[in-house]
Amino acid sequence: MIRIIIRAMIVLLILAFAVDINIMACTNFLITRGASADGCTMITYAADSHVLYGELYYTPAARHIKGSYLDIYEWDTGKYLGKIKQVEQTFSVVGNINEYQVAIGETTYGGRKELKDPKAIMDYGSLMYIMLQRARTAREGILIIGDLVKKYGYYSSGESLSISDKNEVWIMDIISKGPDNKGAVWVARRIPDGYISAHANQSRIRQFPLNDKKNCLYAEDVISFAREKGYFNGKDEDFSFADAYAPLDFGALRFCEARVWSMFRRVAPTLNLSSDYIKGVDGAQPMPLWIKPEKKLSVRDVMELMRDHFEGTELDMNKGLGAGPYKLPYRWRPLTWKVDDVEYFNERATSTQQTGFSFVTQSRAWMPDEVGGILWFSVDDTYSTVYIPMYCSMRIIPKAYAVGTADFNHFSWDAAFWVFNFVSNYAYSRYSDMIQDIQKVQRQLEGGFMANQPEIEKSALELYKKSPQMAREYLNEYSIGLAEQTVKSWKKLGEFLVFKYLDGNVKDELNKVKHPGYPQDWYRRIVEESGDFFKYKKMKTEKDSH
């Protein structure tokens, strides 16, 4: 209830100031067991919004009276949408992973606007978190989502979902059928073992097998409805969900598919995936739905994939006039802008300044669920954040990350979101220098978490043999300790950055003030733009030694 009230307050404030919210701003990566270094499944999620407060949600397991109902509030706004039947037993959920190691992420692609159904009850956020409360496997979760939208309608615009358990990873595209057709059309495909996939605010499922229920599930009218609406008129086997329900435009390619392309080119560089497609070149071939990575990916590798600014490519955001003198890989919104009535744009990378929270899940079939499921959770900008292991069996959320500690409208040193934003936003002023100090601490913390993980989990498994409850409590205390340590270290880091880079100066190892000035290439740009305007002229009375 607290979360709903807070979200409603945020929405009212936004409406009052007429702020335009772009919710189509998230990124998901999907990694199967055979593509991971340790045999786990992984999905990632960067929840990117300029008005999203990053916090770790928690819903405890519960038993409910048979025949009871559940009130549904739109996840993004807190608007009341209606009631649905409650199930008798629901599972505990930590963030976006439940006690059975089932996890979910999403990206909004919008799709055909006429298919929005304002009379429906189930929005995308409620679908996600209710599914986690009810599903023991990814496949079961897909069927639960399909059943809920069939019964109660689908309120949101088009969404792509990443759904995983400890054995399988699925990608699902869904969109409403409009105000005159209750329900939704959708298709879900299982990522083949040994492969990876990604989606970033654009529907990615095109053709799919019609008679392979082990690997593909879909709404029975997904093709016939497209025919009825005039979106498709070919053979069933040629039907493309993405082309029918979310036709591409340049923004979908450059802002969305570009993030998928960058992830693919990093995990499989010898494929030499052309950038023509994301640049909108006529005749360029779409990217595949999944590819095989050239080496198996560790959790650490996947975290680094979330820290991408197109480095080393023609889209590299560390370069160009927009990056400023200190190579800042971010561009302040709006994403598109005009000069003399000509429209231009900025790149949109995976790592971005407006991330509320992000995570990498780790689900492992060879361990008890209490130990095997981890949500590596963080807040703020992925490039300068710290991922902390939050076990799916925890029952108490660290205060700094918990709902209610602070909110988007009230700064608090007790809240991880604000502490991390303090550091990152200060760093944006002299990024190329400060990010080195930031990542030194970041890598110390994350490296320590991962180095200690085997020993921690060995102890947890020993406790589990005696009592699952003891193992849960042990891991919960461990996660709380890491969270407290991280926020404390990050606040100290922020204080150090203010001290070291005060007033545009830089202090050396002996705390002596230095004046390094701007990088040489930036001075050259000033001269190229201004000519001799700033050229220093010596006076006749001035000595040559000046």
JSON list of N, CA and C in Angstrom, two decimals, residues 341-387:
[
{"chain": "A", "resi": 341, "resn": "ASP", "atom": "N", "xyz": [14.29, 23.74, -37.90]},
{"chain": "A", "resi": 341, "resn": "ASP", "atom": "CA", "xyz": [13.22, 22.83, -38.31]},
{"chain": "A", "resi": 341, "resn": "ASP", "atom": "C", "xyz": [13.71, 21.49, -38.85]},
{"chain": "A", "resi": 342, "resn": "VAL", "atom": "N", "xyz": [14.99, 21.20, -38.68]},
{"chain": "A", "resi": 342, "resn": "VAL", "atom": "CA", "xyz": [15.54, 19.88, -39.05]},
{"chain": "A", "resi": 342, "resn": "VAL", "atom": "C", "xyz": [15.70, 19.06, -37.77]},
{"chain": "A", "resi": 343, "resn": "GLU", "atom": "N", "xyz": [15.18, 17.83, -37.77]},
{"chain": "A", "resi": 343, "resn": "GLU", "atom": "CA", "xyz": [15.22, 17.00, -36.56]},
{"chain": "A", "resi": 343, "resn": "GLU", "atom": "C", "xyz": [16.51, 16.19, -36.50]},
{"chain": "A", "resi": 344, "resn": "TYR", "atom": "N", "xyz": [17.11, 16.17, -35.33]},
{"chain": "A", "resi": 344, "resn": "TYR", "atom": "CA", "xyz": [18.33, 15.40, -35.06]},
{"chain": "A", "resi": 344, "resn": "TYR", "atom": "C", "xyz": [18.09, 14.53, -33.83]},
{"chain": "A", "resi": 345, "resn": "PHE", "atom": "N", "xyz": [19.08, 13.72, -33.47]},
{"chain": "A", "resi": 345, "resn": "PHE", "atom": "CA", "xyz": [18.88, 12.83, -32.33]},
{"chain": "A", "resi": 345, "resn": "PHE", "atom": "C", "xyz": [20.20, 12.57, -31.61]},
{"chain": "A", "resi": 346, "resn": "ASN", "atom": "N", "xyz": [20.09, 12.08, -30.40]},
{"chain": "A", "resi": 346, "resn": "ASN", "atom": "CA", "xyz": [21.23, 11.57, -29.64]},
{"chain": "A", "resi": 346, "resn": "ASN", "atom": "C", "xyz": [21.14, 10.05, -29.61]},
{"chain": "A", "resi": 347, "resn": "GLU", "atom": "N", "xyz": [22.27, 9.39, -29.43]},
{"chain": "A", "resi": 347, "resn": "GLU", "atom": "CA", "xyz": [22.26, 7.93, -29.30]},
{"chain": "A", "resi": 347, "resn": "GLU", "atom": "C", "xyz": [21.62, 7.54, -27.98]},
{"chain": "A", "resi": 348, "resn": "ARG", "atom": "N", "xyz": [21.12, 6.29, -27.95]},
{"chain": "A", "resi": 348, "resn": "ARG", "atom": "CA", "xyz": [20.53, 5.75, -26.72]},
{"chain": "A", "resi": 348, "resn": "ARG", "atom": "C", "xyz": [21.22, 4.42, -26.43]},
{"chain": "A", "resi": 349, "resn": "ALA", "atom": "N", "xyz": [22.07, 4.39, -25.43]},
{"chain": "A", "resi": 349, "resn": "ALA", "atom": "CA", "xyz": [22.84, 3.19, -25.10]},
{"chain": "A", "resi": 349, "resn": "ALA", "atom": "C", "xyz": [22.19, 2.41, -23.96]},
{"chain": "A", "resi": 350, "resn": "THR", "atom": "N", "xyz": [22.70, 1.20, -23.70]},
{"chain": "A", "resi": 350, "resn": "THR", "atom": "CA", "xyz": [22.20, 0.39, -22.59]},
{"chain": "A", "resi": 350, "resn": "THR", "atom": "C", "xyz": [22.39, 1.09, -21.26]},
{"chain": "A", "resi": 351, "resn": "SER", "atom": "N", "xyz": [23.60, 1.61, -21.04]},
{"chain": "A", "resi": 351, "resn": "SER", "atom": "CA", "xyz": [23.88, 2.34, -19.81]},
{"chain": "A", "resi": 351, "resn": "SER", "atom": "C", "xyz": [23.45, 3.78, -20.00]},
{"chain": "A", "resi": 352, "resn": "THR", "atom": "N", "xyz": [22.61, 4.26, -19.10]},
{"chain": "A", "resi": 352, "resn": "THR", "atom": "CA", "xyz": [22.04, 5.59, -19.26]},
{"chain": "A", "resi": 352, "resn": "THR", "atom": "C", "xyz": [21.84, 6.24, -17.89]},
{"chain": "A", "resi": 353, "resn": "GLN", "atom": "N", "xyz": [21.76, 7.55, -17.87]},
{"chain": "A", "resi": 353, "resn": "GLN", "atom": "CA", "xyz": [21.72, 8.28, -16.60]},
{"chain": "A", "resi": 353, "resn": "GLN", "atom": "C", "xyz": [20.42, 8.10, -15.83]},
{"chain": "A", "resi": 354, "resn": "GLN", "atom": "N", "xyz": [19.32, 7.77, -16.52]},
{"chain": "A", "resi": 354, "resn": "GLN", "atom": "CA", "xyz": [18.02, 7.77, -15.85]},
{"chain": "A", "resi": 354, "resn": "GLN", "atom": "C", "xyz": [17.57, 6.41, -15.33]},
{"chain": "A", "resi": 355, "resn": "THR", "atom": "N", "xyz": [18.49, 5.48, -15.14]},
{"chain": "A", "resi": 355, "resn": "THR", "atom": "CA", "xyz": [18.12, 4.18, -14.60]},
{"chain": "A", "resi": 355, "resn": "THR", "atom": "C", "xyz": [17.68, 4.30, -13.14]},
{"chain": "A", "resi": 356, "resn": "GLY", "atom": "N", "xyz": [16.49, 3.76, -12.85]},
{"chain": "A", "resi": 356, "resn": "GLY", "atom": "CA", "xyz": [16.03, 3.74, -11.46]},
{"chain": "A", "resi": 356, "resn": "GLY", "atom": "C", "xyz": [16.68, 2.59, -10.71]},
{"chain": "A", "resi": 357, "resn": "PHE", "atom": "N", "xyz": [16.56, 1.38, -11.28]},
{"chain": "A", "resi": 357, "resn": "PHE", "atom": "CA", "xyz": [17.25, 0.22, -10.73]},
{"chain": "A", "resi": 357, "resn": "PHE", "atom": "C", "xyz": [17.56, -0.74, -11.87]},
{"chain": "A", "resi": 358, "resn": "SER", "atom": "N", "xyz": [18.49, -1.63, -11.64]},
{"chain": "A", "resi": 358, "resn": "SER", "atom": "CA", "xyz": [18.80, -2.68, -12.61]},
{"chain": "A", "resi": 358, "resn": "SER", "atom": "C", "xyz": [19.21, -3.93, -11.85]},
{"chain": "A", "resi": 359, "resn": "PHE", "atom": "N", "xyz": [19.22, -5.06, -12.57]},
{"chain": "A", "resi": 359, "resn": "PHE", "atom": "CA", "xyz": [19.64, -6.30, -11.93]},
{"chain": "A", "resi": 359, "resn": "PHE", "atom": "C", "xyz": [20.14, -7.31, -12.94]},
{"chain": "A", "resi": 360, "resn": "VAL", "atom": "N", "xyz": [20.84, -8.30, -12.41]},
{"chain": "A", "resi": 360, "resn": "VAL", "atom": "CA", "xyz": [21.21, -9.51, -13.14]},
{"chain": "A", "resi": 360, "resn": "VAL", "atom": "C", "xyz": [20.75, -10.67, -12.25]},
{"chain": "A", "resi": 361, "resn": "THR", "atom": "N", "xyz": [19.87, -11.53, -12.78]},
{"chain": "A", "resi": 361, "resn": "THR", "atom": "CA", "xyz": [19.46, -12.69, -11.98]},
{"chain": "A", "resi": 361, "resn": "THR", "atom": "C", "xyz": [20.39, -13.86, -12.22]},
{"chain": "A", "resi": 362, "resn": "GLN", "atom": "N", "xyz": [20.49, -14.71, -11.24]},
{"chain": "A", "resi": 362, "resn": "GLN", "atom": "CA", "xyz": [21.29, -15.94, -11.33]},
{"chain": "A", "resi": 362, "resn": "GLN", "atom": "C", "xyz": [20.45, -17.07, -10.73]},
{"chain": "A", "resi": 363, "resn": "SER", "atom": "N", "xyz": [19.97, -17.98, -11.59]},
{"chain": "A", "resi": 363, "resn": "SER", "atom": "CA", "xyz": [19.14, -19.10, -11.14]},
{"chain": "A", "resi": 363, "resn": "SER", "atom": "C", "xyz": [19.87, -20.40, -11.41]},
{"chain": "A", "resi": 364, "resn": "ARG", "atom": "N", "xyz": [20.02, -21.24, -10.36]},
{"chain": "A", "resi": 364, "resn": "ARG", "atom": "CA", "xyz": [20.88, -22.44, -10.47]},
{"chain": "A", "resi": 364, "resn": "ARG", "atom": "C", "xyz": [20.13, -23.69, -10.03]},
{"chain": "A", "resi": 365, "resn": "ALA", "atom": "N", "xyz": [20.02, -24.61, -10.97]},
{"chain": "A", "resi": 365, "resn": "ALA", "atom": "CA", "xyz": [19.21, -25.81, -10.77]},
{"chain": "A", "resi": 365, "resn": "ALA", "atom": "C", "xyz": [19.85, -26.81, -9.80]},
{"chain": "A", "resi": 366, "resn": "TRP", "atom": "N", "xyz": [21.15, -26.77, -9.62]},
{"chain": "A", "resi": 366, "resn": "TRP", "atom": "CA", "xyz": [21.84, -27.77, -8.80]},
{"chain": "A", "resi": 366, "resn": "TRP", "atom": "C", "xyz": [21.87, -27.40, -7.32]},
{"chain": "A", "resi": 367, "resn": "MET", "atom": "N", "xyz": [21.24, -26.32, -6.96]},
{"chain": "A", "resi": 367, "resn": "MET", "atom": "CA", "xyz": [21.20, -25.89, -5.57]},
{"chain": "A", "resi": 367, "resn": "MET", "atom": "C", "xyz": [19.76, -25.81, -5.09]},
{"chain": "A", "resi": 368, "resn": "PRO", "atom": "N", "xyz": [19.55, -25.88, -3.77]},
{"chain": "A", "resi": 368, "resn": "PRO", "atom": "CA", "xyz": [18.22, -25.59, -3.24]},
{"chain": "A", "resi": 368, "resn": "PRO", "atom": "C", "xyz": [17.83, -24.17, -3.64]},
{"chain": "A", "resi": 369, "resn": "ASP", "atom": "N", "xyz": [16.55, -23.95, -3.86]},
{"chain": "A", "resi": 369, "resn": "ASP", "atom": "CA", "xyz": [16.10, -22.63, -4.29]},
{"chain": "A", "resi": 369, "resn": "ASP", "atom": "C", "xyz": [16.56, -21.53, -3.34]},
{"chain": "A", "resi": 370, "resn": "GLU", "atom": "N", "xyz": [16.55, -21.81, -2.05]},
{"chain": "A", "resi": 370, "resn": "GLU", "atom": "CA", "xyz": [16.91, -20.80, -1.06]},
{"chain": "A", "resi": 370, "resn": "GLU", "atom": "C", "xyz": [18.31, -20.25, -1.28]},
{"chain": "A", "resi": 371, "resn": "VAL", "atom": "N", "xyz": [19.20, -21.08, -1.82]},
{"chain": "A", "resi": 371, "resn": "VAL", "atom": "CA", "xyz": [20.59, -20.69, -2.03]},
{"chain": "A", "resi": 371, "resn": "VAL", "atom": "C", "xyz": [20.86, -20.36, -3.50]},
{"chain": "A", "resi": 372, "resn": "GLY", "atom": "N", "xyz": [20.17, -21.04, -4.40]},
{"chain": "A", "resi": 372, "resn": "GLY", "atom": "CA", "xyz": [20.48, -20.96, -5.83]},
{"chain": "A", "resi": 372, "resn": "GLY", "atom": "C", "xyz": [20.03, -19.71, -6.53]},
{"chain": "A", "resi": 373, "resn": "GLY", "atom": "N", "xyz": [19.01, -19.03, -6.02]},
{"chain": "A", "resi": 373, "resn": "GLY", "atom": "CA", "xyz": [18.46, -17.86, -6.72]},
{"chain": "A", "resi": 373, "resn": "GLY", "atom": "C", "xyz": [18.98, -16.55, -6.17]},
{"chain": "A", "resi": 374, "resn": "ILE", "atom": "N", "xyz": [19.59, -15.75, -7.03]},
{"chain": "A", "resi": 374, "resn": "ILE", "atom": "CA", "xyz": [20.14, -14.46, -6.61]},
{"chain": "A", "resi": 374, "resn": "ILE", "atom": "C", "xyz": [19.66, -13.37, -7.56]},
{"chain": "A", "resi": 375, "resn": "LEU", "atom": "N", "xyz": [19.29, -12.25, -6.99]},
{"chain": "A", "resi": 375, "resn": "LEU", "atom": "CA", "xyz": [19.03, -11.02, -7.73]},
{"chain": "A", "resi": 375, "resn": "LEU", "atom": "C", "xyz": [20.21, -10.10, -7.42]},
{"chain": "A", "resi": 376, "resn": "TRP", "atom": "N", "xyz": [21.15, -9.98, -8.38]},
{"chain": "A", "resi": 376, "resn": "TRP", "atom": "CA", "xyz": [22.25, -9.02, -8.22]},
{"chain": "A", "resi": 376, "resn": "TRP", "atom": "C", "xyz": [21.66, -7.64, -8.52]},
{"chain": "A", "resi": 377, "resn": "PHE", "atom": "N", "xyz": [21.41, -6.88, -7.47]},
{"chain": "A", "resi": 377, "resn": "PHE", "atom": "CA", "xyz": [20.57, -5.68, -7.56]},
{"chain": "A", "resi": 377, "resn": "PHE", "atom": "C", "xyz": [21.39, -4.41, -7.41]},
{"chain": "A", "resi": 378, "resn": "SER", "atom": "N", "xyz": [20.97, -3.37, -8.16]},
{"chain": "A", "resi": 378, "resn": "SER", "atom": "CA", "xyz": [21.64, -2.08, -8.05]},
{"chain": "A", "resi": 378, "resn": "SER", "atom": "C", "xyz": [20.65, -0.95, -8.31]},
{"chain": "A", "resi": 379, "resn": "VAL", "atom": "N", "xyz": [21.05, 0.25, -7.98]},
{"chain": "A", "resi": 379, "resn": "VAL", "atom": "CA", "xyz": [20.26, 1.44, -8.28]},
{"chain": "A", "resi": 379, "resn": "VAL", "atom": "C", "xyz": [21.12, 2.42, -9.08]},
{"chain": "A", "resi": 380, "resn": "ASP", "atom": "N", "xyz": [20.45, 3.27, -9.87]},
{"chain": "A", "resi": 380, "resn": "ASP", "atom": "CA", "xyz": [21.08, 4.32, -10.65]},
{"chain": "A", "resi": 380, "resn": "ASP", "atom": "C", "xyz": [21.90, 3.76, -11.82]},
{"chain": "A", "resi": 381, "resn": "ASP", "atom": "N", "xyz": [22.58, 4.65, -12.48]},
{"chain": "A", "resi": 381, "resn": "ASP", "atom": "CA", "xyz": [23.40, 4.43, -13.67]},
{"chain": "A", "resi": 381, "resn": "ASP", "atom": "C", "xyz": [24.23, 3.14, -13.59]},
{"chain": "A", "resi": 382, "resn": "THR", "atom": "N", "xyz": [24.02, 2.22, -14.53]},
{"chain": "A", "resi": 382, "resn": "THR", "atom": "CA", "xyz": [24.69, 0.91, -14.46]},
{"chain": "A", "resi": 382, "resn": "THR", "atom": "C", "xyz": [26.21, 1.01, -14.53]},
{"chain": "A", "resi": 383, "resn": "TYR", "atom": "N", "xyz": [26.73, 2.04, -15.21]},
{"chain": "A", "resi": 383, "resn": "TYR", "atom": "CA", "xyz": [28.18, 2.14, -15.39]},
{"chain": "A", "resi": 383, "resn": "TYR", "atom": "C", "xyz": [28.89, 2.48, -14.09]},
{"chain": "A", "resi": 384, "resn": "SER", "atom": "N", "xyz": [28.18, 3.14, -13.19]},
{"chain": "A", "resi": 384, "resn": "SER", "atom": "CA", "xyz": [28.83, 3.57, -11.95]},
{"chain": "A", "resi": 384, "resn": "SER", "atom": "C", "xyz": [28.09, 3.07, -10.71]},
{"chain": "A", "resi": 385, "resn": "THR", "atom": "N", "xyz": [27.38, 1.96, -10.86]},
{"chain": "A", "resi": 385, "resn": "THR", "atom": "CA", "xyz": [26.67, 1.40, -9.71]},
{"chain": "A", "resi": 385, "resn": "THR", "atom": "C", "xyz": [27.41, 0.18, -9.19]},
{"chain": "A", "resi": 386, "resn": "VAL", "atom": "N", "xyz": [26.84, -0.45, -8.17]},
{"chain": "A", "resi": 386, "resn": "VAL", "atom": "CA", "xyz": [27.39, -1.68, -7.59]},
{"chain": "A", "resi": 386, "resn": "VAL", "atom": "C", "xyz": [26.27, -2.70, -7.49]},
{"chain": "A", "resi": 387, "resn": "TYR", "atom": "N", "xyz": [26.49, -3.89, -8.05]},
{"chain": "A", "resi": 387, "resn": "TYR", "atom": "CA", "xyz": [25.51, -4.98, -7.97]},
{"chain": "A", "resi": 387, "resn": "TYR", "atom": "C", "xyz": [25.75, -5.79, -6.70]}
]
